[in-house]
Each structure stands twice: as structure tokens, then as C-alpha cells.
C-alpha positions as a Markdown table, in Angstrom:
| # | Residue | x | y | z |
|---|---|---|---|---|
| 1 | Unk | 0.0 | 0.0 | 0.0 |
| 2 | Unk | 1.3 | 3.7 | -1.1 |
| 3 | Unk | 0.7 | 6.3 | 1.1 |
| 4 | Unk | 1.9 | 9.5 | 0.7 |
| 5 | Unk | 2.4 | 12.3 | 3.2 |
| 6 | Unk | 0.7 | 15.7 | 3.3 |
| 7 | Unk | 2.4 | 18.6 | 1.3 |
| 8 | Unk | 1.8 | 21.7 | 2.7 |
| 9 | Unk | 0.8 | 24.1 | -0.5 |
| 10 | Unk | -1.7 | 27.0 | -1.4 |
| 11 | Unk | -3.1 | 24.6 | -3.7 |
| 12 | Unk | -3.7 | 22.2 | -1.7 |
| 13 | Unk | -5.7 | 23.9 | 0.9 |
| 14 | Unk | -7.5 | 25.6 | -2.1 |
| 15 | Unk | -8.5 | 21.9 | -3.0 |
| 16 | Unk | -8.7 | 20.5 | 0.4 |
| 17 | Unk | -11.2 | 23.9 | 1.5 |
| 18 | Unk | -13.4 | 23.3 | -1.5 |
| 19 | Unk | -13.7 | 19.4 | -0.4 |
| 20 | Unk | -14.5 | 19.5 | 3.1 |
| 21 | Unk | -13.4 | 22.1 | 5.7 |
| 22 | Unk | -9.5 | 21.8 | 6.9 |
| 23 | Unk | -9.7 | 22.5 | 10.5 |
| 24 | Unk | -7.1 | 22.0 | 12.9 |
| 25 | Unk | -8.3 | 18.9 | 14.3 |
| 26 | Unk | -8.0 | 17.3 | 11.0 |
| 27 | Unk | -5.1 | 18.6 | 10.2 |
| 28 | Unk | -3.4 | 17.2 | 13.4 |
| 29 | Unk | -4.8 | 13.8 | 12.8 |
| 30 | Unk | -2.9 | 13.7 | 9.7 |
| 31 | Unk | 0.2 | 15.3 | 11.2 |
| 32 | Unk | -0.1 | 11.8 | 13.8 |
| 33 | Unk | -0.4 | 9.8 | 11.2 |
| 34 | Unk | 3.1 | 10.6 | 10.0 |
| 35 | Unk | 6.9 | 9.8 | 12.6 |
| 36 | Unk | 7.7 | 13.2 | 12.4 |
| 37 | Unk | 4.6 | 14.4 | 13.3 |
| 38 | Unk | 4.1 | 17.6 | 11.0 |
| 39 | Unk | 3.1 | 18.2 | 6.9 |
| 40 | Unk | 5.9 | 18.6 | 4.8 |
| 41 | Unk | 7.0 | 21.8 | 2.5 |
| 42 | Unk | 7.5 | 22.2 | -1.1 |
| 43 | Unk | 11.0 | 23.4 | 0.4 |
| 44 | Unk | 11.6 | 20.0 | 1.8 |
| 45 | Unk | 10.7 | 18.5 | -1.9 |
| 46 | Unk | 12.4 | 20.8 | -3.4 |
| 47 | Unk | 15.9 | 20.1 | -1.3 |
| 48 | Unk | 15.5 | 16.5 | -2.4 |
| 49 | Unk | 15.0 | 17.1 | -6.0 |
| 50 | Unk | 18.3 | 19.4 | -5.9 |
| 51 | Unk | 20.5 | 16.3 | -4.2 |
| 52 | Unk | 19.4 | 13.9 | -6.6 |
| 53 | Unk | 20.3 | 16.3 | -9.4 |
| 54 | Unk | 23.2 | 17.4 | -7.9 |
| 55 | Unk | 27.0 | 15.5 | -7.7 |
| 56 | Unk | 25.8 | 13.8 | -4.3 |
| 57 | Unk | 22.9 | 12.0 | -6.0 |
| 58 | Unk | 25.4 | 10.9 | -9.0 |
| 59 | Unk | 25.5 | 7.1 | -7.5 |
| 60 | Unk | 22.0 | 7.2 | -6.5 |
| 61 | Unk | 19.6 | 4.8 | -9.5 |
| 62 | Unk | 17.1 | 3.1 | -9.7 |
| 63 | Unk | 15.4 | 4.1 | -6.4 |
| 64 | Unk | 12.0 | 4.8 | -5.6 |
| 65 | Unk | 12.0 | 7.6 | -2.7 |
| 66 | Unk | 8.3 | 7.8 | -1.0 |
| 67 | Unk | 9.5 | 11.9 | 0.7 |
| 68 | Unk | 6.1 | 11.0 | 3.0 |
| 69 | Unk | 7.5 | 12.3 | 6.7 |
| 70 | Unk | 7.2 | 8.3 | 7.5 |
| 71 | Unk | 3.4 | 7.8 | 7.4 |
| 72 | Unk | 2.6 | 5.0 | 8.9 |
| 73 | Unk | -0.7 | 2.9 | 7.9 |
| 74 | Unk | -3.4 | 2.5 | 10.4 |
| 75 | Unk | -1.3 | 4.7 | 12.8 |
């Protein structure tokens, strides 16, 4: 099972706010759901990207990365 961590983005709380309402409680339940507790930034995704394009990431192949802040299913 995939599952993907929460993004932090004006989009998505567009999105999100059009859906259903976004209100703190919900937003901590998904915040639990993750080991480091929090939403991640496009910053964060961003820093990634940059490595793996970068001389570090030269050894780095045929990976798939899940940048999901460690969610945990049923958790």
C-alpha cells in the first residue's frame, strides 16, 4: 500500500477547502499519522530534487524515494 504524506501548498488547501473544511483537528490527525509528526513543505521536496540532481545524488539509480515524513498505515 502507497501512502503519501501531506504537502503543505496554497493549492492544496484551495483543493482541500473546497472538499471539506480543513480544520485543525483534521489537520493534526494527519500530522499523527506521520513519525515526524508535521506536513511537509514544497521546500523540503524541493531540497530532495536538488540532491538527486546534484553531484551527491550521482551514484544514486534506480530508487523509488516515498518523501512522505514516515506515514505510517493504520497509525
Amino acid at each position: 500500500m502507497r501512502r503519501r504524506g501531506w504537502i503543505e501548498t496554497g493549492r492544496r488547501r484551495l483543493v482541500v477547502r473546497d472538499l471539506a473544511a480543513l480544520t485543525d483537528e483534521s489537520r493534526r490527525e494527519r500530522a499523527a499519522q506521520t513519525l515526524v509528526g508535521r506536513e511537509g513543505s514544497p521546500e523540503e521536496i524541493a531540497s530532495l530534487i536538488a540532491w538527486l540532481l546534484g553531484p551527491d545524488g550521482g551514484w544514486m539509480t534506480g530508487q523509488v524515494l516515498s518523501p512522505n515524513g514516515g506515514v505510517v498505515p493504520g497509525r
